[in-house]
PDB file of C-alpha atoms in Angstrom:
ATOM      1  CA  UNK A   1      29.078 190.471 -47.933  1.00 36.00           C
ATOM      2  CA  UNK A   2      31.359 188.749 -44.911  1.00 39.00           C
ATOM      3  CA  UNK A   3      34.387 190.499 -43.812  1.00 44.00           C
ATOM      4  CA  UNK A   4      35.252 187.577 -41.941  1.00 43.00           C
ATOM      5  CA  UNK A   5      38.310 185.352 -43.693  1.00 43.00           C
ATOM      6  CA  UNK A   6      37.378 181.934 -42.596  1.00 41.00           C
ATOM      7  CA  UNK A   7      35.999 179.857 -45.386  1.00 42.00           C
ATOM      8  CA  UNK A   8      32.568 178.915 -46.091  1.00 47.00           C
ATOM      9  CA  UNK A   9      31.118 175.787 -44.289  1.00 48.00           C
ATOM     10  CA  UNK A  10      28.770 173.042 -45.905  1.00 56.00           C
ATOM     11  CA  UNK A  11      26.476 173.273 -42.801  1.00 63.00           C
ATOM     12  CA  UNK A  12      23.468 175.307 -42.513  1.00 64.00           C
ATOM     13  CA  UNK A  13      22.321 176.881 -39.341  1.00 71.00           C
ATOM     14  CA  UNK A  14      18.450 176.624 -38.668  1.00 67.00           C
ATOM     15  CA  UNK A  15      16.776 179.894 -38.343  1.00 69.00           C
ATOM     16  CA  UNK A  16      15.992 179.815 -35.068  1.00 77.00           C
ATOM     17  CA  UNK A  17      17.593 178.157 -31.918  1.00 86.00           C
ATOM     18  CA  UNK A  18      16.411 177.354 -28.177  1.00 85.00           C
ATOM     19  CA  UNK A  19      18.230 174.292 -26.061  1.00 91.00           C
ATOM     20  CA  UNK A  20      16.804 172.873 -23.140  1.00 93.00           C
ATOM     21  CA  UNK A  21      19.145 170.687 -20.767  1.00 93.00           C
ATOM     22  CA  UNK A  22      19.073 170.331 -16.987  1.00 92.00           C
ATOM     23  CA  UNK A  23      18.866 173.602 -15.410  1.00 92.00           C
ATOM     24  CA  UNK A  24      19.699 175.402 -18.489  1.00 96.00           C
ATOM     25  CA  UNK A  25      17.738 176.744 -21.494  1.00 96.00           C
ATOM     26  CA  UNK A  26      19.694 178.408 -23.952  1.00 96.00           C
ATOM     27  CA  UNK A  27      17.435 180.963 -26.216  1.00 95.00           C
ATOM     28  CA  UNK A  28      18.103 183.534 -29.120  1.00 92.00           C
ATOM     29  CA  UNK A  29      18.976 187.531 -27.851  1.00 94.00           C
ATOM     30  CA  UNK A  30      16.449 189.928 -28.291  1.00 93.00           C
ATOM     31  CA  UNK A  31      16.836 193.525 -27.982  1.00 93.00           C
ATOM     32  CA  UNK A  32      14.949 193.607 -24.470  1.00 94.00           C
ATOM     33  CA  UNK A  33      18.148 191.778 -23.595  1.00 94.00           C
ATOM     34  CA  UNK A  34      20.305 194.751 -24.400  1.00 92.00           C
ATOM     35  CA  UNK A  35      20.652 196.514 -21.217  1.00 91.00           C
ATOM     36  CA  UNK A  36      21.371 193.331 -19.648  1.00 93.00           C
ATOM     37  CA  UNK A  37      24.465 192.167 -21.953  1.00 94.00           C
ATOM     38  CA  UNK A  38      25.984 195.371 -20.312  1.00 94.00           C
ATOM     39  CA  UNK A  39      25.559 194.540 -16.623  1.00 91.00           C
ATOM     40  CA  UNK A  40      27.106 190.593 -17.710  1.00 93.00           C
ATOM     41  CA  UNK A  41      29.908 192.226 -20.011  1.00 94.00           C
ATOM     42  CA  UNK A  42      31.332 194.908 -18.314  1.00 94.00           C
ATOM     43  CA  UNK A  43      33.381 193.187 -15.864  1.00 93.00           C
ATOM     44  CA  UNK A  44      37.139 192.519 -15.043  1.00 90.00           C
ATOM     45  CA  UNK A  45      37.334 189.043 -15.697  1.00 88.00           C
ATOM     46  CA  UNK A  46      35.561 189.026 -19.170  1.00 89.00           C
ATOM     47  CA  UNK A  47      37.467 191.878 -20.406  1.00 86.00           C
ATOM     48  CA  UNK A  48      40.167 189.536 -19.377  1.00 86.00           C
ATOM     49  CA  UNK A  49      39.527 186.291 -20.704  1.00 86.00           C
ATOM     50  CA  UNK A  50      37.512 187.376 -23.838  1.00 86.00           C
ATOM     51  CA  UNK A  51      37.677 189.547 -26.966  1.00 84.00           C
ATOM     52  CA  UNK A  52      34.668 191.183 -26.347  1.00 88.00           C
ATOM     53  CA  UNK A  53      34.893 195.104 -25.983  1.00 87.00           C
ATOM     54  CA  UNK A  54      36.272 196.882 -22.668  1.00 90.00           C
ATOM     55  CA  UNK A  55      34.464 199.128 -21.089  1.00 91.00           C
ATOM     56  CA  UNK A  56      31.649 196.898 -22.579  1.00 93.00           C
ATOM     57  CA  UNK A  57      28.643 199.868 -22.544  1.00 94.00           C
ATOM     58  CA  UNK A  58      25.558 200.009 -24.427  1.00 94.00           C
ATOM     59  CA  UNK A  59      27.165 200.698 -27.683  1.00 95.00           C
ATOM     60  CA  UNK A  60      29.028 197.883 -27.327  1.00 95.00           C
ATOM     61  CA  UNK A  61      26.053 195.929 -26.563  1.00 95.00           C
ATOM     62  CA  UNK A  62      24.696 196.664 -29.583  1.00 96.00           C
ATOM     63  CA  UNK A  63      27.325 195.816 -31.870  1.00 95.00           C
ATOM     64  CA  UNK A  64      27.229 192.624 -30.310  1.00 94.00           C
ATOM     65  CA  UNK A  65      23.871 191.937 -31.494  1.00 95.00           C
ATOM     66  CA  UNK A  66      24.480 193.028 -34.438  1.00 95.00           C
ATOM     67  CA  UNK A  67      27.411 191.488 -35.248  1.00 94.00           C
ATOM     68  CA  UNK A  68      25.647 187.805 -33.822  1.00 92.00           C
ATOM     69  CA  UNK A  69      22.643 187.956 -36.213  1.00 91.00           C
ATOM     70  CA  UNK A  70      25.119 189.085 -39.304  1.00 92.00           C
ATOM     71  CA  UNK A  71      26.893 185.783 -38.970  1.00 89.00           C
ATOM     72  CA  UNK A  72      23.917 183.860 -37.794  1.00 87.00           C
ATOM     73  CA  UNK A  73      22.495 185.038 -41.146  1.00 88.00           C
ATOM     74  CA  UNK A  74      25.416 184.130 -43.079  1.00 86.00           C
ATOM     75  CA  UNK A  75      25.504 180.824 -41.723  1.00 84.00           C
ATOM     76  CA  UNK A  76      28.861 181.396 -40.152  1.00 88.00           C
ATOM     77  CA  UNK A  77      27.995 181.597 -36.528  1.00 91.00           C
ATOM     78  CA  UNK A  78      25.096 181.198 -33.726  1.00 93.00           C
ATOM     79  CA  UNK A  79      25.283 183.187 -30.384  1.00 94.00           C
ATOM     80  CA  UNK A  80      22.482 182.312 -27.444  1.00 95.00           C
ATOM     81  CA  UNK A  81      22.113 183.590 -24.515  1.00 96.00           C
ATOM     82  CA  UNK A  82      22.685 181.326 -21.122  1.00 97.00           C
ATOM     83  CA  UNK A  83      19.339 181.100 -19.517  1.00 96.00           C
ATOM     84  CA  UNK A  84      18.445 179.509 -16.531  1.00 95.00           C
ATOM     85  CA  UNK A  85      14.660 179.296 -17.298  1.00 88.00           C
ATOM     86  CA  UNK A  86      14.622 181.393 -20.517  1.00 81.00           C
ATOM     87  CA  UNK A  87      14.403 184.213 -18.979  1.00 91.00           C
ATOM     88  CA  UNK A  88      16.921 186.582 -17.398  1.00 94.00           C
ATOM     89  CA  UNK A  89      20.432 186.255 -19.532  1.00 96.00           C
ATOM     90  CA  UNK A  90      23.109 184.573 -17.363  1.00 96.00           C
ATOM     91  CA  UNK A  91      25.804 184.478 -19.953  1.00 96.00           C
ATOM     92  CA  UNK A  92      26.334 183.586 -23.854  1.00 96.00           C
ATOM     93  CA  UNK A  93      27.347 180.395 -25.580  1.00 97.00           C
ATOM     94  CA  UNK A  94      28.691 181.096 -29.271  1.00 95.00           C
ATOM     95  CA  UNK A  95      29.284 178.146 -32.180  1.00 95.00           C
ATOM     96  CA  UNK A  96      31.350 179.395 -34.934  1.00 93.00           C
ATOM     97  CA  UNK A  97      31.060 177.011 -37.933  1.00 90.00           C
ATOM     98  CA  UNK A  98      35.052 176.154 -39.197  1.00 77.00           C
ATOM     99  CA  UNK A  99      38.050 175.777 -36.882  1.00 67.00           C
ATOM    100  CA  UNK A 100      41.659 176.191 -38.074  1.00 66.00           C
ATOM    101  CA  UNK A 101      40.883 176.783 -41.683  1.00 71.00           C
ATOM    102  CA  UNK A 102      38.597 173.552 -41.531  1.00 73.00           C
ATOM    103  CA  UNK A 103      34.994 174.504 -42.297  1.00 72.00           C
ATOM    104  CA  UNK A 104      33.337 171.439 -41.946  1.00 75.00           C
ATOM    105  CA  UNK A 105      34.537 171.758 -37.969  1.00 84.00           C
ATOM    106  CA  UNK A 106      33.375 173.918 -35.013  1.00 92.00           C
ATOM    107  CA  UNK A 107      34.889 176.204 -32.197  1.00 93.00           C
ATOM    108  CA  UNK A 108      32.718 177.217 -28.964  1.00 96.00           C
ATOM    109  CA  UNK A 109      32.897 179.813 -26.916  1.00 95.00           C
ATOM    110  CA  UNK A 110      31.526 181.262 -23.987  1.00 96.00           C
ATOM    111  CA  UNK A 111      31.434 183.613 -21.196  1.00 94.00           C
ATOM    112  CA  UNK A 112      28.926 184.190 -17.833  1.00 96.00           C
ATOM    113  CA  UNK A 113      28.280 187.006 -15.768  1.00 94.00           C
ATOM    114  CA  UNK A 114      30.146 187.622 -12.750  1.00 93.00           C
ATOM    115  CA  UNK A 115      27.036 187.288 -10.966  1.00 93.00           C
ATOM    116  CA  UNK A 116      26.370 183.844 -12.168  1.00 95.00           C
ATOM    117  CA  UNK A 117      29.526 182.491 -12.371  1.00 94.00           C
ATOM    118  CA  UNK A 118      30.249 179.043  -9.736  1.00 92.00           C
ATOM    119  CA  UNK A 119      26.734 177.521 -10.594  1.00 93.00           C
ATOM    120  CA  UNK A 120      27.787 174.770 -13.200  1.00 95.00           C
ATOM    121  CA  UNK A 121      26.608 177.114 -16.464  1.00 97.00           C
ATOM    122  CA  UNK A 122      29.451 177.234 -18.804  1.00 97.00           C
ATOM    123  CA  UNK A 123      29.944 173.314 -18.518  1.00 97.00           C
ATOM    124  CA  UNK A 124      26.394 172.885 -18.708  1.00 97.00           C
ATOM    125  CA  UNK A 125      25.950 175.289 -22.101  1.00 97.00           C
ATOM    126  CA  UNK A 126      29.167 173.699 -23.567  1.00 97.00           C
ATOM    127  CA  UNK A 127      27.638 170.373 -22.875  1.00 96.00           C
ATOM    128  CA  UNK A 128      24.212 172.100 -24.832  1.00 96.00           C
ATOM    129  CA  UNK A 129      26.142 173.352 -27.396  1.00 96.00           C
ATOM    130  CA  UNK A 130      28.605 170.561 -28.253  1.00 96.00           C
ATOM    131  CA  UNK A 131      25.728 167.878 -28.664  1.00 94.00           C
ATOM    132  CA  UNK A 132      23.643 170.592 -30.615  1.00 93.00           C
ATOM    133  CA  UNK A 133      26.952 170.489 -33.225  1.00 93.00           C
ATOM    134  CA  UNK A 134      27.121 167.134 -34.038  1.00 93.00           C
ATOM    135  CA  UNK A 135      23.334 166.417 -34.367  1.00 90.00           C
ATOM    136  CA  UNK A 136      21.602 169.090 -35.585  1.00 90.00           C
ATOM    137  CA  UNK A 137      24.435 170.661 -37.486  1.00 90.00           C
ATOM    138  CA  UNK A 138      26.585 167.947 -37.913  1.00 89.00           C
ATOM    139  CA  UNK A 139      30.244 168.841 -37.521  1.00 90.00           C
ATOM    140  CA  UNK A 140      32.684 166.016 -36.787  1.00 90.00           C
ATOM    141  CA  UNK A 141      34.698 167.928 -34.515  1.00 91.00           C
ATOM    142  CA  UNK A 142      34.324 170.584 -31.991  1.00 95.00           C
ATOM    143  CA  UNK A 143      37.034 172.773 -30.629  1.00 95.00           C
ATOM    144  CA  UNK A 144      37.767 175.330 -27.805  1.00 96.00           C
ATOM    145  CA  UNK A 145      40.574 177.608 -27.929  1.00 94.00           C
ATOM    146  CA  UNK A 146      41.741 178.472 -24.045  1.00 95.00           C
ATOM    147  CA  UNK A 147      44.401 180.937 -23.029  1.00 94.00           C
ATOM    148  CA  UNK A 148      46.596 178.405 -21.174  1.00 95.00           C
ATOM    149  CA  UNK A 149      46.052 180.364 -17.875  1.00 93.00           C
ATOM    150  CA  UNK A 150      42.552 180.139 -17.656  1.00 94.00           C
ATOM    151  CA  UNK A 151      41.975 177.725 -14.950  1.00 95.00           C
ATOM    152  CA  UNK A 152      38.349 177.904 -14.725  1.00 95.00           C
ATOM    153  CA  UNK A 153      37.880 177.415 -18.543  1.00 96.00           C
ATOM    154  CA  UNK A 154      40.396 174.344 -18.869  1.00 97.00           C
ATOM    155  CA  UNK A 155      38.255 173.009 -15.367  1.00 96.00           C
ATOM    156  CA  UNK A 156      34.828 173.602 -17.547  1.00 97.00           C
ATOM    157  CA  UNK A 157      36.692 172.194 -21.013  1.00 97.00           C
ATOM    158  CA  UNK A 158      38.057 168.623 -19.180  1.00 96.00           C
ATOM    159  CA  UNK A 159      34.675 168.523 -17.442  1.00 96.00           C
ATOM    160  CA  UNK A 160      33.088 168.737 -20.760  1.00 96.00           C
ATOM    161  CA  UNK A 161      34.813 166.138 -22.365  1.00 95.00           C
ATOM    162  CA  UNK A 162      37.752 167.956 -24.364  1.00 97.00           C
ATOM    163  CA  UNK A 163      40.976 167.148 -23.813  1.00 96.00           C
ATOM    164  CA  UNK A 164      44.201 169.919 -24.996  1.00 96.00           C
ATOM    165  CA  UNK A 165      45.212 169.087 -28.207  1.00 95.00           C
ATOM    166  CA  UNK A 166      48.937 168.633 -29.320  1.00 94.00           C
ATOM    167  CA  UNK A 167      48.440 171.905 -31.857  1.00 91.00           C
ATOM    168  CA  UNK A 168      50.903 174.507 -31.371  1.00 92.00           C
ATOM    169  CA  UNK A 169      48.975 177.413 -29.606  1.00 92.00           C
ATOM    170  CA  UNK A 170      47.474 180.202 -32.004  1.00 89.00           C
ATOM    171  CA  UNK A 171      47.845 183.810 -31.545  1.00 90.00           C
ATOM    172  CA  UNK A 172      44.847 186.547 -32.300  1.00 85.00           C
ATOM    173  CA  UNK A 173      44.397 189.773 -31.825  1.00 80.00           C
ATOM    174  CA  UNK A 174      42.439 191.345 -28.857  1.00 77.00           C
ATOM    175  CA  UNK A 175      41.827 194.459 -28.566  1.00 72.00           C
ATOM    176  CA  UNK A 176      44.902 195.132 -29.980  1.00 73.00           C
ATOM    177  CA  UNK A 177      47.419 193.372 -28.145  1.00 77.00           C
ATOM    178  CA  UNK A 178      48.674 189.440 -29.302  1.00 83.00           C
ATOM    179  CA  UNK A 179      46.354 186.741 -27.101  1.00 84.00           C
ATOM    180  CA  UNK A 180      47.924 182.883 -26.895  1.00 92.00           C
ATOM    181  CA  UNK A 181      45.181 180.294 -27.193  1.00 94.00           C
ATOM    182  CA  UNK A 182      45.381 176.333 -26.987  1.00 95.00           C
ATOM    183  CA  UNK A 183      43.344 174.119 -28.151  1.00 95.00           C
ATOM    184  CA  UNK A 184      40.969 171.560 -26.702  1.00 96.00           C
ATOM    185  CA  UNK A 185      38.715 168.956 -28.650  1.00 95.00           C
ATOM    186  CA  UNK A 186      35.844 167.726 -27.615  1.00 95.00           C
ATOM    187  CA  UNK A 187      36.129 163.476 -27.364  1.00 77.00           C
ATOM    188  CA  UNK A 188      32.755 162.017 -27.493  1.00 73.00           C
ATOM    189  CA  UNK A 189      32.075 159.200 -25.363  1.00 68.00           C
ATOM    190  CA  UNK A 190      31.370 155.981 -28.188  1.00 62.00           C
TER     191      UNK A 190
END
């Protein structure tokens, strides 16, 4: 049973997932991958930006990949790891099926590893991952929620083709303490 409170969606995730774009593959997480989501995770900046857990150790690693094949298996989420060849891990991209109480939409998000960061990936997995929505699972919207003083996400989220909405920001927990987020929908080109 899902503890998580956002309704059901009418789309079905496929079983398994791997995108290929320019420089980019984006591939499922295995559990070789585990020691790795600790040396991308534990960092300043992603403990900053990102509810993911801080100090982010091999427990925590763990629970992530738990916790992504849960909701991949209930249909509510799919998490892949930011590739540059399919190999080695450079980040994660994450599409969680219903935004705002709206289950036929979707929210990304993402984070990369400090020591890939400045090399184009997060606009090139949002790209990935926003196209992989509306075709293969078919959501008419896709949405990114941004704390406003992320610069480098809001540069990655206009280059991407989402533009701030006029939505009053939301506020969710992190790690305890209240986090402001805005957010940004994607605009396809016609």
């Amino acid at each position: 049973m899902s503890t998580d409170p956002r309704p059901r969606s009418a789309h079905r995730l496929p079983a398994a997932v791997a995108l290929t774009g320019p420089g980019i593959r984006l591939r499922e997480w295995t559990d070789a991958d585990l020691p790795l989501l600790v040396d991308l995770f534990d960092e300043v900046e992603t403990a900053r930006w990102t509810p993911l857990a801080s100090p982010f150790d091999a427990d925590a690693a763990r629970e992530f990949l738990t916790k992504a094949r849960v909701a991949r298996a209930e249909h509510r989420a799919v998490q892949l790891a930011v590739t540059l060849d399919g190999d080695e891990p450079c980040g994660v991209v994450m599409l969680f099926l219903g935004l705002d109480e709206r289950p036929d939409q979707a929210e990304l998000a993402y984070a990369i590893g400090a020591a890939h960061r400045g090399r184009g990936l997060a606009a090139k997995a949002v790209r990935l991952m926003t196209d992989y929505a509306y075709h293969v699972v078919g959501v008419p919207t896709v949405g990114l929620r941004i704390p406003p003083d992320n610069v480098a996400s809001i540069g990655v989220a206009r280059a991407t083709g989402f533009v701030r909405s006029d939505a009053p920001p939301i506020v969710r927990d992190r790690r305890g303490g209240a986090f402001t987020l805005d957010l940004w929908l994607h605009r396809p080109v016609p």
